């Protein structure tokens, strides 16, 4: 790790990490964007303290707003995201680039316990989810090593109420309602209390046992659980970023229904979803305003200076 690296790349207040909903476009997101009036101004590959970062695409939207796009959560082909510090690299870039609003999309499997055909409230394949909260069972990154955000807990603590910015969830809900030629079966907003079980990197989906457990705990806490991609909400909060998260439910959790999720997923990713999700993301990036009524900033709470003094002083340089 090298703390002396300076960020060299474009700056913008708005950004997206894309995600699995637009995978079907491959590396041609910019082509699709151009057809919708978004100009790609440049493609960069910034260095970060943790090594060469992911690709950063710089766009100008039809309304003149500039935004950044880092493809697929900042993941690089053939690199284990965890082994290569992918989330550190990605958030370091967003932080240095001055990003304040971050749009992320994902696809997920539903572990909702309400699966009978007549249960219209259930979170089912074909639905759009704006999650209320998240669960995590891995040790997700919560700071940026080698920077002032490495371990800021004694100075400021991220309260993880409203991890996904509520006003931005409303912007997403409105945008989904305005999509041309496409309707989600149902939109579950934050009021539906859906929990996103974080999964970002790895070569396998959840096991049948994990899905059964998530199904049972969802029923127990009265909050249906979906499993899918999720960048660290703590890291976003610590970096001062409003996180707008949407999930398209693609399948049932492994083993909960006798379907092979990969078949449904490939069809969805290649045929239905790419154009819909890309149009949805581009419209958000063009139109969303920076929220003023949320608590994202306030929930990063400053702590009394005594707390930091209660730790050993830093090593003399
Ligand atoms: Zn916010």
PDB file of C-alpha atoms and ligand atoms in Angstrom:
ATOM      1  CA  UNK A   1       0.000   0.000   0.000  1.00  0.00           C
ATOM      2  CA  UNK A   2       1.237   3.482  -0.818  1.00  0.00           C
ATOM      3  CA  UNK A   3      -0.318   6.438   1.025  1.00  0.00           C
ATOM      4  CA  UNK A   4       1.378   8.949  -1.248  1.00  0.00           C
ATOM      5  CA  UNK A   5      -0.724   8.300  -4.345  1.00  0.00           C
ATOM      6  CA  UNK A   6      -2.646  11.322  -5.665  1.00  0.00           C
ATOM      7  CA  UNK A   7      -5.929  10.879  -7.459  1.00  0.00           C
ATOM      8  CA  UNK A   8      -5.614  11.637 -11.140  1.00  0.00           C
ATOM      9  CA  UNK A   9      -8.971  11.425 -12.837  1.00  0.00           C
ATOM     10  CA  UNK A  10     -12.294  13.159 -13.399  1.00  0.00           C
ATOM     11  CA  UNK A  11     -14.396  14.572 -10.569  1.00  0.00           C
ATOM     12  CA  UNK A  12     -18.164  14.595 -10.245  1.00  0.00           C
ATOM     13  CA  UNK A  13     -20.851  14.690  -7.547  1.00  0.00           C
ATOM     14  CA  UNK A  14     -22.830  11.811  -9.075  1.00  0.00           C
ATOM     15  CA  UNK A  15     -21.647   8.308  -9.902  1.00  0.00           C
ATOM     16  CA  UNK A  16     -22.795   4.776 -10.528  1.00  0.00           C
ATOM     17  CA  UNK A  17     -21.104   1.442 -10.017  1.00  0.00           C
ATOM     18  CA  UNK A  18     -23.453  -0.162 -12.507  1.00  0.00           C
ATOM     19  CA  UNK A  19     -24.001  -3.730 -11.457  1.00  0.00           C
ATOM     20  CA  UNK A  20     -25.423  -7.025 -12.546  1.00  0.00           C
ATOM     21  CA  UNK A  21     -28.619  -5.535 -14.084  1.00  0.00           C
ATOM     22  CA  UNK A  22     -26.547  -4.120 -16.973  1.00  0.00           C
ATOM     23  CA  UNK A  23     -24.174  -7.089 -17.418  1.00  0.00           C
ATOM     24  CA  UNK A  24     -25.919  -8.143 -20.594  1.00  0.00           C
ATOM     25  CA  UNK A  25     -24.550  -5.037 -22.347  1.00  0.00           C
ATOM     26  CA  UNK A  26     -21.005  -6.310 -21.831  1.00  0.00           C
ATOM     27  CA  UNK A  27     -18.612  -3.408 -22.440  1.00  0.00           C
ATOM     28  CA  UNK A  28     -21.116  -1.508 -24.571  1.00  0.00           C
ATOM     29  CA  UNK A  29     -22.898   0.537 -21.894  1.00  0.00           C
ATOM     30  CA  UNK A  30     -21.465   3.688 -23.498  1.00  0.00           C
ATOM     31  CA  UNK A  31     -23.069   2.783 -26.849  1.00  0.00           C
ATOM     32  CA  UNK A  32     -26.451   2.475 -25.202  1.00  0.00           C
ATOM     33  CA  UNK A  33     -25.840   5.717 -23.297  1.00  0.00           C
ATOM     34  CA  UNK A  34     -24.938   7.556 -26.510  1.00  0.00           C
ATOM     35  CA  UNK A  35     -28.283   6.547 -28.032  1.00  0.00           C
ATOM     36  CA  UNK A  36     -29.945   8.202 -25.030  1.00  0.00           C
ATOM     37  CA  UNK A  37     -27.950  11.418 -25.400  1.00  0.00           C
ATOM     38  CA  UNK A  38     -25.218  10.737 -22.805  1.00  0.00           C
ATOM     39  CA  UNK A  39     -21.722  11.490 -24.086  1.00  0.00           C
ATOM     40  CA  UNK A  40     -18.763   9.525 -22.763  1.00  0.00           C
ATOM     41  CA  UNK A  41     -16.082  12.193 -22.286  1.00  0.00           C
ATOM     42  CA  UNK A  42     -13.246   9.891 -21.336  1.00  0.00           C
ATOM     43  CA  UNK A  43     -12.095   6.576 -19.896  1.00  0.00           C
ATOM     44  CA  UNK A  44      -9.530   6.547 -17.102  1.00  0.00           C
ATOM     45  CA  UNK A  45      -7.642   3.978 -15.062  1.00  0.00           C
ATOM     46  CA  UNK A  46      -6.519   5.784 -11.889  1.00  0.00           C
ATOM     47  CA  UNK A  47      -3.863   4.495  -9.550  1.00  0.00           C
ATOM     48  CA  UNK A  48      -4.948   4.068  -5.931  1.00  0.00           C
ATOM     49  CA  UNK A  49      -2.998   3.447  -2.719  1.00  0.00           C
ATOM     50  CA  UNK A  50      -3.969  -0.228  -3.123  1.00  0.00           C
ATOM     51  CA  UNK A  51      -2.823  -0.678  -6.720  1.00  0.00           C
ATOM     52  CA  UNK A  52      -4.234   0.081 -10.124  1.00  0.00           C
ATOM     53  CA  UNK A  53      -7.918   0.930  -9.805  1.00  0.00           C
ATOM     54  CA  UNK A  54     -10.866  -0.116 -11.941  1.00  0.00           C
ATOM     55  CA  UNK A  55     -11.955   1.702 -15.078  1.00  0.00           C
ATOM     56  CA  UNK A  56     -13.584   5.096 -14.535  1.00  0.00           C
ATOM     57  CA  UNK A  57     -15.834   6.367 -17.292  1.00  0.00           C
ATOM     58  CA  UNK A  58     -16.683  10.062 -17.376  1.00  0.00           C
ATOM     59  CA  UNK A  59     -20.036  11.079 -18.886  1.00  0.00           C
ATOM     60  CA  UNK A  60     -22.080  14.168 -19.626  1.00  0.00           C
ATOM     61  CA  UNK A  61     -25.839  13.693 -19.500  1.00  0.00           C
ATOM     62  CA  UNK A  62     -28.387  15.439 -21.780  1.00  0.00           C
ATOM     63  CA  UNK A  63     -29.075  18.025 -19.046  1.00  0.00           C
ATOM     64  CA  UNK A  64     -25.355  18.814 -18.886  1.00  0.00           C
ATOM     65  CA  UNK A  65     -24.607  16.993 -15.648  1.00  0.00           C
ATOM     66  CA  UNK A  66     -21.306  15.163 -15.467  1.00  0.00           C
ATOM     67  CA  UNK A  67     -21.164  11.797 -13.739  1.00  0.00           C
ATOM     68  CA  UNK A  68     -18.790   8.878 -13.318  1.00  0.00           C
ATOM     69  CA  UNK A  69     -19.391   5.224 -13.994  1.00  0.00           C
ATOM     70  CA  UNK A  70     -17.233   2.438 -12.644  1.00  0.00           C
ATOM     71  CA  UNK A  71     -18.405  -0.847 -14.179  1.00  0.00           C
ATOM     72  CA  UNK A  72     -19.654  -3.715 -12.019  1.00  0.00           C
ATOM     73  CA  UNK A  73     -18.871  -2.602  -8.469  1.00  0.00           C
ATOM     74  CA  UNK A  74     -15.265  -1.856  -9.469  1.00  0.00           C
ATOM     75  CA  UNK A  75     -14.483  -5.497 -10.160  1.00  0.00           C
ATOM     76  CA  UNK A  76     -11.724  -6.399 -12.601  1.00  0.00           C
ATOM     77  CA  UNK A  77     -11.856  -9.513 -14.759  1.00  0.00           C
ATOM     78  CA  UNK A  78      -9.888 -12.495 -13.373  1.00  0.00           C
ATOM     79  CA  UNK A  79      -9.186 -10.694 -10.082  1.00  0.00           C
ATOM     80  CA  UNK A  80     -10.648 -11.875  -6.784  1.00  0.00           C
ATOM     81  CA  UNK A  81     -12.311  -8.636  -5.587  1.00  0.00           C
ATOM     82  CA  UNK A  82     -11.467  -9.339  -1.958  1.00  0.00           C
ATOM     83  CA  UNK A  83      -7.889 -10.382  -2.588  1.00  0.00           C
ATOM     84  CA  UNK A  84      -7.250  -7.268  -4.655  1.00  0.00           C
ATOM     85  CA  UNK A  85      -8.998  -4.763  -2.358  1.00  0.00           C
ATOM     86  CA  UNK A  86     -11.568  -3.947  -5.002  1.00  0.00           C
ATOM     87  CA  UNK A  87     -13.946  -2.138  -2.632  1.00  0.00           C
ATOM     88  CA  UNK A  88     -11.115  -0.036  -1.172  1.00  0.00           C
ATOM     89  CA  UNK A  89      -9.919   0.980  -4.618  1.00  0.00           C
ATOM     90  CA  UNK A  90     -13.424   1.813  -5.801  1.00  0.00           C
ATOM     91  CA  UNK A  91     -14.431   3.873  -2.774  1.00  0.00           C
ATOM     92  CA  UNK A  92     -11.076   5.634  -2.617  1.00  0.00           C
ATOM     93  CA  UNK A  93     -11.699   6.808  -6.188  1.00  0.00           C
ATOM     94  CA  UNK A  94     -15.281   7.896  -5.418  1.00  0.00           C
ATOM     95  CA  UNK A  95     -14.147   9.723  -2.284  1.00  0.00           C
ATOM     96  CA  UNK A  96     -11.254  11.502  -4.020  1.00  0.00           C
ATOM     97  CA  UNK A  97     -13.450  12.336  -7.020  1.00  0.00           C
ATOM     98  CA  UNK A  98     -15.880  14.166  -4.719  1.00  0.00           C
ATOM     99  CA  UNK A  99     -18.822  11.843  -5.318  1.00  0.00           C
ATOM    100  CA  UNK A 100     -21.799  12.570  -3.055  1.00  0.00           C
ATOM    101  CA  UNK A 101     -24.564  10.519  -4.673  1.00  0.00           C
ATOM    102  CA  UNK A 102     -23.858   6.909  -5.662  1.00  0.00           C
ATOM    103  CA  UNK A 103     -26.279   4.739  -7.608  1.00  0.00           C
ATOM    104  CA  UNK A 104     -25.836   0.979  -7.404  1.00  0.00           C
ATOM    105  CA  UNK A 105     -27.978  -1.749  -8.880  1.00  0.00           C
ATOM    106  CA  UNK A 106     -28.125  -5.437  -8.209  1.00  0.00           C
ATOM    107  CA  UNK A 107     -30.060  -8.548  -9.004  1.00  0.00           C
ATOM    108  CA  UNK A 108     -31.145 -10.841  -6.255  1.00  0.00           C
ATOM    109  CA  UNK A 109     -32.771 -14.043  -5.186  1.00  0.00           C
ATOM    110  CA  UNK A 110     -35.823 -13.782  -2.956  1.00  0.00           C
ATOM    111  CA  UNK A 111     -35.934 -15.726   0.292  1.00  0.00           C
ATOM    112  CA  UNK A 112     -39.386 -14.376   1.148  1.00  0.00           C
ATOM    113  CA  UNK A 113     -41.325 -16.893   3.217  1.00  0.00           C
ATOM    114  CA  UNK A 114     -44.599 -15.817   1.549  1.00  0.00           C
ATOM    115  CA  UNK A 115     -44.416 -17.856  -1.604  1.00  0.00           C
ATOM    116  CA  UNK A 116     -47.944 -19.002  -2.342  1.00  0.00           C
ATOM    117  CA  UNK A 117     -49.265 -17.848  -5.687  1.00  0.00           C
ATOM    118  CA  UNK A 118     -51.974 -15.789  -4.019  1.00  0.00           C
ATOM    119  CA  UNK A 119     -49.647 -13.848  -1.756  1.00  0.00           C
ATOM    120  CA  UNK A 120     -49.365 -10.622  -3.708  1.00  0.00           C
ATOM    121  CA  UNK A 121     -47.255  -8.912  -1.035  1.00  0.00           C
ATOM    122  CA  UNK A 122     -44.382 -11.363  -1.389  1.00  0.00           C
ATOM    123  CA  UNK A 123     -41.104 -10.289  -2.946  1.00  0.00           C
ATOM    124  CA  UNK A 124     -41.064 -12.345  -6.145  1.00  0.00           C
ATOM    125  CA  UNK A 125     -39.008 -12.603  -9.332  1.00  0.00           C
ATOM    126  CA  UNK A 126     -39.821  -9.647 -11.585  1.00  0.00           C
ATOM    127  CA  UNK A 127     -40.150  -7.188  -8.714  1.00  0.00           C
ATOM    128  CA  UNK A 128     -38.121  -4.066  -8.029  1.00  0.00           C
ATOM    129  CA  UNK A 129     -36.860  -3.691  -4.456  1.00  0.00           C
ATOM    130  CA  UNK A 130     -35.618  -0.532  -2.744  1.00  0.00           C
ATOM    131  CA  UNK A 131     -34.262  -2.194   0.387  1.00  0.00           C
ATOM    132  CA  UNK A 132     -34.804  -0.893   3.895  1.00  0.00           C
ATOM    133  CA  UNK A 133     -31.763  -2.456   5.555  1.00  0.00           C
ATOM    134  CA  UNK A 134     -29.024  -5.018   5.088  1.00  0.00           C
ATOM    135  CA  UNK A 135     -27.462  -8.034   6.705  1.00  0.00           C
ATOM    136  CA  UNK A 136     -23.857  -9.021   6.391  1.00  0.00           C
ATOM    137  CA  UNK A 137     -22.006 -12.134   7.363  1.00  0.00           C
ATOM    138  CA  UNK A 138     -18.623 -11.224   5.924  1.00  0.00           C
ATOM    139  CA  UNK A 139     -16.265  -8.675   7.410  1.00  0.00           C
ATOM    140  CA  UNK A 140     -17.027  -5.889   5.032  1.00  0.00           C
ATOM    141  CA  UNK A 141     -14.691  -2.922   4.606  1.00  0.00           C
ATOM    142  CA  UNK A 142     -15.718   0.080   6.683  1.00  0.00           C
ATOM    143  CA  UNK A 143     -12.803   2.450   6.065  1.00  0.00           C
ATOM    144  CA  UNK A 144      -9.985   3.301   3.667  1.00  0.00           C
ATOM    145  CA  UNK A 145      -6.565   2.086   4.894  1.00  0.00           C
ATOM    146  CA  UNK A 146      -3.721   4.570   4.614  1.00  0.00           C
ATOM    147  CA  UNK A 147      -6.075   7.573   4.722  1.00  0.00           C
ATOM    148  CA  UNK A 148      -7.760   9.574   7.503  1.00  0.00           C
ATOM    149  CA  UNK A 149     -10.711   7.203   7.004  1.00  0.00           C
ATOM    150  CA  UNK A 150      -8.709   4.081   7.868  1.00  0.00           C
ATOM    151  CA  UNK A 151     -10.239   3.703  11.308  1.00  0.00           C
ATOM    152  CA  UNK A 152     -12.311   6.704  12.243  1.00  0.00           C
ATOM    153  CA  UNK A 153     -14.502   5.069  14.901  1.00  0.00           C
ATOM    154  CA  UNK A 154     -13.077   7.076  17.838  1.00  0.00           C
ATOM    155  CA  UNK A 155     -13.766  10.326  15.921  1.00  0.00           C
ATOM    156  CA  UNK A 156     -16.997   9.524  14.111  1.00  0.00           C
ATOM    157  CA  UNK A 157     -19.363   6.593  14.086  1.00  0.00           C
ATOM    158  CA  UNK A 158     -21.703   5.586  11.286  1.00  0.00           C
ATOM    159  CA  UNK A 159     -25.192   4.891  12.627  1.00  0.00           C
ATOM    160  CA  UNK A 160     -26.678   2.438  10.165  1.00  0.00           C
ATOM    161  CA  UNK A 161     -30.297   3.458  10.285  1.00  0.00           C
ATOM    162  CA  UNK A 162     -31.412   4.297   6.711  1.00  0.00           C
ATOM    163  CA  UNK A 163     -28.335   2.804   4.992  1.00  0.00           C
ATOM    164  CA  UNK A 164     -29.958   3.399   1.616  1.00  0.00           C
ATOM    165  CA  UNK A 165     -30.865   7.085   1.253  1.00  0.00           C
ATOM    166  CA  UNK A 166     -34.707   7.301   1.554  1.00  0.00           C
ATOM    167  CA  UNK A 167     -35.298  10.373  -0.674  1.00  0.00           C
ATOM    168  CA  UNK A 168     -33.173   8.751  -3.386  1.00  0.00           C
ATOM    169  CA  UNK A 169     -35.257   5.588  -3.034  1.00  0.00           C
ATOM    170  CA  UNK A 170     -38.297   7.751  -3.806  1.00  0.00           C
ATOM    171  CA  UNK A 171     -36.517   9.163  -6.861  1.00  0.00           C
ATOM    172  CA  UNK A 172     -35.850   5.589  -8.012  1.00  0.00           C
ATOM    173  CA  UNK A 173     -39.463   4.578  -7.408  1.00  0.00           C
ATOM    174  CA  UNK A 174     -40.712   7.515  -9.472  1.00  0.00           C
ATOM    175  CA  UNK A 175     -38.197   6.716 -12.224  1.00  0.00           C
ATOM    176  CA  UNK A 176     -39.343   3.088 -12.378  1.00  0.00           C
ATOM    177  CA  UNK A 177     -42.901   4.302 -12.897  1.00  0.00           C
ATOM    178  CA  UNK A 178     -41.806   6.395 -15.874  1.00  0.00           C
ATOM    179  CA  UNK A 179     -39.986   3.622 -17.748  1.00  0.00           C
ATOM    180  CA  UNK A 180     -41.140   3.293 -21.323  1.00  0.00           C
ATOM    181  CA  UNK A 181     -42.486  -0.104 -22.392  1.00  0.00           C
ATOM    182  CA  UNK A 182     -41.666  -1.841 -19.120  1.00  0.00           C
ATOM    183  CA  UNK A 183     -43.449  -2.378 -15.810  1.00  0.00           C
ATOM    184  CA  UNK A 184     -42.034  -4.191 -12.804  1.00  0.00           C
ATOM    185  CA  UNK A 185     -44.579  -6.634 -11.385  1.00  0.00           C
ATOM    186  CA  UNK A 186     -44.415  -4.751  -8.134  1.00  0.00           C
ATOM    187  CA  UNK A 187     -42.192  -2.148  -6.477  1.00  0.00           C
ATOM    188  CA  UNK A 188     -41.275  -2.750  -2.832  1.00  0.00           C
ATOM    189  CA  UNK A 189     -40.140   0.566  -1.348  1.00  0.00           C
ATOM    190  CA  UNK A 190     -38.374   1.013   2.004  1.00  0.00           C
ATOM    191  CA  UNK A 191     -41.778   0.831   3.755  1.00  0.00           C
ATOM    192  CA  UNK A 192     -41.928  -2.879   2.803  1.00  0.00           C
ATOM    193  CA  UNK A 193     -38.922  -3.495   5.067  1.00  0.00           C
ATOM    194  CA  UNK A 194     -36.994  -5.725   2.672  1.00  0.00           C
ATOM    195  CA  UNK A 195     -33.508  -6.696   3.880  1.00  0.00           C
ATOM    196  CA  UNK A 196     -30.606  -7.122   1.486  1.00  0.00           C
ATOM    197  CA  UNK A 197     -28.263  -9.903   2.548  1.00  0.00           C
ATOM    198  CA  UNK A 198     -24.875  -8.609   1.458  1.00  0.00           C
ATOM    199  CA  UNK A 199     -22.966 -10.693  -1.020  1.00  0.00           C
ATOM    200  CA  UNK A 200     -20.434  -9.013  -3.215  1.00  0.00           C
ATOM    201  CA  UNK A 201     -17.709 -11.345  -4.250  1.00  0.00           C
ATOM    202  CA  UNK A 202     -17.316 -15.073  -4.488  1.00  0.00           C
ATOM    203  CA  UNK A 203     -17.771 -17.899  -6.902  1.00  0.00           C
ATOM    204  CA  UNK A 204     -20.950 -19.398  -5.513  1.00  0.00           C
ATOM    205  CA  UNK A 205     -24.440 -18.399  -4.533  1.00  0.00           C
ATOM    206  CA  UNK A 206     -25.885 -19.062  -1.082  1.00  0.00           C
ATOM    207  CA  UNK A 207     -26.433 -22.700  -0.192  1.00  0.00           C
ATOM    208  CA  UNK A 208     -29.857 -24.199   0.350  1.00  0.00           C
ATOM    209  CA  UNK A 209     -29.210 -24.111   4.105  1.00  0.00           C
ATOM    210  CA  UNK A 210     -28.332 -20.412   4.020  1.00  0.00           C
ATOM    211  CA  UNK A 211     -31.478 -19.652   2.023  1.00  0.00           C
ATOM    212  CA  UNK A 212     -33.658 -21.639   4.427  1.00  0.00           C
ATOM    213  CA  UNK A 213     -32.068 -19.768   7.318  1.00  0.00           C
ATOM    214  CA  UNK A 214     -32.647 -16.392   5.650  1.00  0.00           C
ATOM    215  CA  UNK A 215     -36.219 -17.388   4.904  1.00  0.00           C
ATOM    216  CA  UNK A 216     -36.811 -18.351   8.546  1.00  0.00           C
ATOM    217  CA  UNK A 217     -35.119 -15.292  10.002  1.00  0.00           C
ATOM    218  CA  UNK A 218     -37.060 -13.070   7.619  1.00  0.00           C
ATOM    219  CA  UNK A 219     -40.307 -14.526   8.885  1.00  0.00           C
ATOM    220  CA  UNK A 220     -39.129 -14.137  12.470  1.00  0.00           C
ATOM    221  CA  UNK A 221     -38.214 -10.454  12.181  1.00  0.00           C
ATOM    222  CA  UNK A 222     -41.091  -9.675   9.807  1.00  0.00           C
ATOM    223  CA  UNK A 223     -38.701  -8.465   7.102  1.00  0.00           C
ATOM    224  CA  UNK A 224     -38.319 -10.470   3.887  1.00  0.00           C
ATOM    225  CA  UNK A 225     -34.706 -11.090   2.878  1.00  0.00           C
ATOM    226  CA  UNK A 226     -33.220 -10.949  -0.598  1.00  0.00           C
ATOM    227  CA  UNK A 227     -29.722 -12.153  -1.422  1.00  0.00           C
ATOM    228  CA  UNK A 228     -27.596 -10.137  -3.803  1.00  0.00           C
ATOM    229  CA  UNK A 229     -24.753  -7.788  -4.580  1.00  0.00           C
ATOM    230  CA  UNK A 230     -24.225  -5.035  -2.022  1.00  0.00           C
ATOM    231  CA  UNK A 231     -21.284  -2.691  -1.633  1.00  0.00           C
ATOM    232  CA  UNK A 232     -20.490  -1.722   1.964  1.00  0.00           C
ATOM    233  CA  UNK A 233     -23.112   0.763   3.185  1.00  0.00           C
ATOM    234  CA  UNK A 234     -20.810   1.688   6.087  1.00  0.00           C
ATOM    235  CA  UNK A 235     -17.989   2.576   3.723  1.00  0.00           C
ATOM    236  CA  UNK A 236     -20.361   4.767   1.691  1.00  0.00           C
ATOM    237  CA  UNK A 237     -21.534   6.560   4.841  1.00  0.00           C
ATOM    238  CA  UNK A 238     -18.002   7.070   6.127  1.00  0.00           C
ATOM    239  CA  UNK A 239     -17.045   8.555   2.751  1.00  0.00           C
ATOM    240  CA  UNK A 240     -19.991  11.000   3.009  1.00  0.00           C
ATOM    241  CA  UNK A 241     -21.880   9.416   0.118  1.00  0.00           C
ATOM    242  CA  UNK A 242     -25.682   9.057  -0.230  1.00  0.00           C
ATOM    243  CA  UNK A 243     -26.270   5.494  -1.412  1.00  0.00           C
ATOM    244  CA  UNK A 244     -29.140   4.836  -3.823  1.00  0.00           C
ATOM    245  CA  UNK A 245     -29.666   1.084  -4.141  1.00  0.00           C
ATOM    246  CA  UNK A 246     -32.080  -0.802  -6.320  1.00  0.00           C
ATOM    247  CA  UNK A 247     -32.495  -4.534  -6.748  1.00  0.00           C
ATOM    248  CA  UNK A 248     -34.233  -6.478  -9.434  1.00  0.00           C
ATOM    249  CA  UNK A 249     -35.436  -9.802  -8.081  1.00  0.00           C
ATOM    250  CA  UNK A 250     -34.339 -12.422 -10.577  1.00  0.00           C
ATOM    251  CA  UNK A 251     -35.087 -15.760  -8.951  1.00  0.00           C
ATOM    252  CA  UNK A 252     -35.958 -17.554  -5.747  1.00  0.00           C
ATOM    253  CA  UNK A 253     -33.129 -18.337  -3.326  1.00  0.00           C
ATOM    254  CA  UNK A 254     -31.272 -21.576  -4.043  1.00  0.00           C
ATOM    255  CA  UNK A 255     -33.391 -24.613  -3.240  1.00  0.00           C
ATOM    256  CA  UNK A 256     -36.502 -22.709  -2.174  1.00  0.00           C
ATOM    257  CA  UNK A 257     -38.219 -23.545  -5.475  1.00  0.00           C
ATOM    258  CA  UNK A 258     -37.357 -26.383  -7.841  1.00  0.00           C
ATOM    259  CA  UNK A 259     -35.907 -24.043 -10.482  1.00  0.00           C
ATOM    260  CA  UNK A 260     -32.316 -23.618 -11.576  1.00  0.00           C
ATOM    261  CA  UNK A 261     -31.616 -19.958 -10.860  1.00  0.00           C
ATOM    262  CA  UNK A 262     -28.898 -19.708 -13.516  1.00  0.00           C
ATOM    263  CA  UNK A 263     -31.378 -20.376 -16.327  1.00  0.00           C
ATOM    264  CA  UNK A 264     -33.738 -17.612 -15.212  1.00  0.00           C
ATOM    265  CA  UNK A 265     -30.758 -15.317 -14.578  1.00  0.00           C
ATOM    266  CA  UNK A 266     -29.125 -15.685 -17.973  1.00  0.00           C
ATOM    267  CA  UNK A 267     -32.412 -15.084 -19.745  1.00  0.00           C
ATOM    268  CA  UNK A 268     -33.139 -12.041 -17.619  1.00  0.00           C
ATOM    269  CA  UNK A 269     -29.606 -10.623 -17.907  1.00  0.00           C
ATOM    270  CA  UNK A 270     -29.318 -11.070 -21.646  1.00  0.00           C
ATOM    271  CA  UNK A 271     -32.841 -10.420 -22.871  1.00  0.00           C
ATOM    272  CA  UNK A 272     -35.053  -8.419 -20.576  1.00  0.00           C
ATOM    273  CA  UNK A 273     -32.972  -6.426 -18.212  1.00  0.00           C
ATOM    274  CA  UNK A 274     -29.967  -4.653 -19.802  1.00  0.00           C
ATOM    275  CA  UNK A 275     -31.829  -1.997 -21.772  1.00  0.00           C
ATOM    276  CA  UNK A 276     -34.391  -1.450 -19.018  1.00  0.00           C
ATOM    277  CA  UNK A 277     -31.781  -1.130 -16.262  1.00  0.00           C
ATOM    278  CA  UNK A 278     -29.445   1.053 -18.315  1.00  0.00           C
ATOM    279  CA  UNK A 279     -32.287   3.446 -19.216  1.00  0.00           C
ATOM    280  CA  UNK A 280     -33.374   3.483 -15.561  1.00  0.00           C
ATOM    281  CA  UNK A 281     -29.835   4.283 -14.347  1.00  0.00           C
ATOM    282  CA  UNK A 282     -29.179   6.943 -16.987  1.00  0.00           C
ATOM    283  CA  UNK A 283     -32.445   8.744 -16.233  1.00  0.00           C
ATOM    284  CA  UNK A 284     -31.600   8.755 -12.516  1.00  0.00           C
ATOM    285  CA  UNK A 285     -28.103  10.118 -13.134  1.00  0.00           C
ATOM    286  CA  UNK A 286     -29.508  12.845 -15.360  1.00  0.00           C
ATOM    287  CA  UNK A 287     -32.378  13.925 -13.106  1.00  0.00           C
ATOM    288  CA  UNK A 288     -31.771  13.047  -9.444  1.00  0.00           C
ATOM    289  CA  UNK A 289     -30.944  15.939  -7.171  1.00  0.00           C
ATOM    290  CA  UNK A 290     -28.674  15.787  -4.158  1.00  0.00           C
ATOM    291  CA  UNK A 291     -30.943  15.032  -1.200  1.00  0.00           C
ATOM    292  CA  UNK A 292     -31.392  17.588   1.545  1.00  0.00           C
ATOM    293  CA  UNK A 293     -34.042  15.929   3.710  1.00  0.00           C
ATOM    294  CA  UNK A 294     -32.252  12.659   4.563  1.00  0.00           C
ATOM    295  CA  UNK A 295     -30.075  11.852   7.565  1.00  0.00           C
ATOM    296  CA  UNK A 296     -27.167  10.227   5.697  1.00  0.00           C
ATOM    297  CA  UNK A 297     -24.696  12.944   6.757  1.00  0.00           C
ATOM    298  CA  UNK A 298     -26.126  13.427  10.242  1.00  0.00           C
ATOM    299  CA  UNK A 299     -25.918   9.676  10.908  1.00  0.00           C
ATOM    300  CA  UNK A 300     -22.152   9.869  10.614  1.00  0.00           C
ATOM    301  CA  UNK A 301     -21.915  11.128  14.197  1.00  0.00           C
ATOM    302  CA  UNK A 302     -18.997  13.138  15.513  1.00  0.00           C
ATOM    303  CA  UNK A 303     -17.756  11.872  18.869  1.00  0.00           C
ATOM    304  CA  UNK A 304     -16.174  13.663  21.827  1.00  0.00           C
ATOM    305  CA  UNK A 305     -12.419  14.300  21.274  1.00  0.00           C
ATOM    306  CA  UNK A 306     -11.678  12.328  24.452  1.00  0.00           C
ATOM    307  CA  UNK A 307     -12.483   9.103  22.602  1.00  0.00           C
ATOM    308  CA  UNK A 308      -9.581   9.466  20.171  1.00  0.00           C
ATOM    309  CA  UNK A 309      -7.256  10.463  23.016  1.00  0.00           C
ATOM    310  CA  UNK A 310      -8.214   7.247  24.812  1.00  0.00           C
ATOM    311  CA  UNK A 311      -6.279   5.274  22.172  1.00  0.00           C
ATOM    312  CA  UNK A 312      -2.480   5.088  21.901  1.00  0.00           C
ATOM    313  CA  UNK A 313      -1.082   8.082  20.008  1.00  0.00           C
ATOM    314  CA  UNK A 314      -0.006   7.524  16.398  1.00  0.00           C
ATOM    315  CA  UNK A 315       3.599   6.460  15.722  1.00  0.00           C
ATOM    316  CA  UNK A 316       5.926   9.423  15.333  1.00  0.00           C
ATOM    317  CA  UNK A 317       6.641  10.007  11.643  1.00  0.00           C
TER     318      UNK A 317
HETATM  319 ZN1  LIG B   1     -29.085  10.620   1.907  1.00  0.00          ZN
END
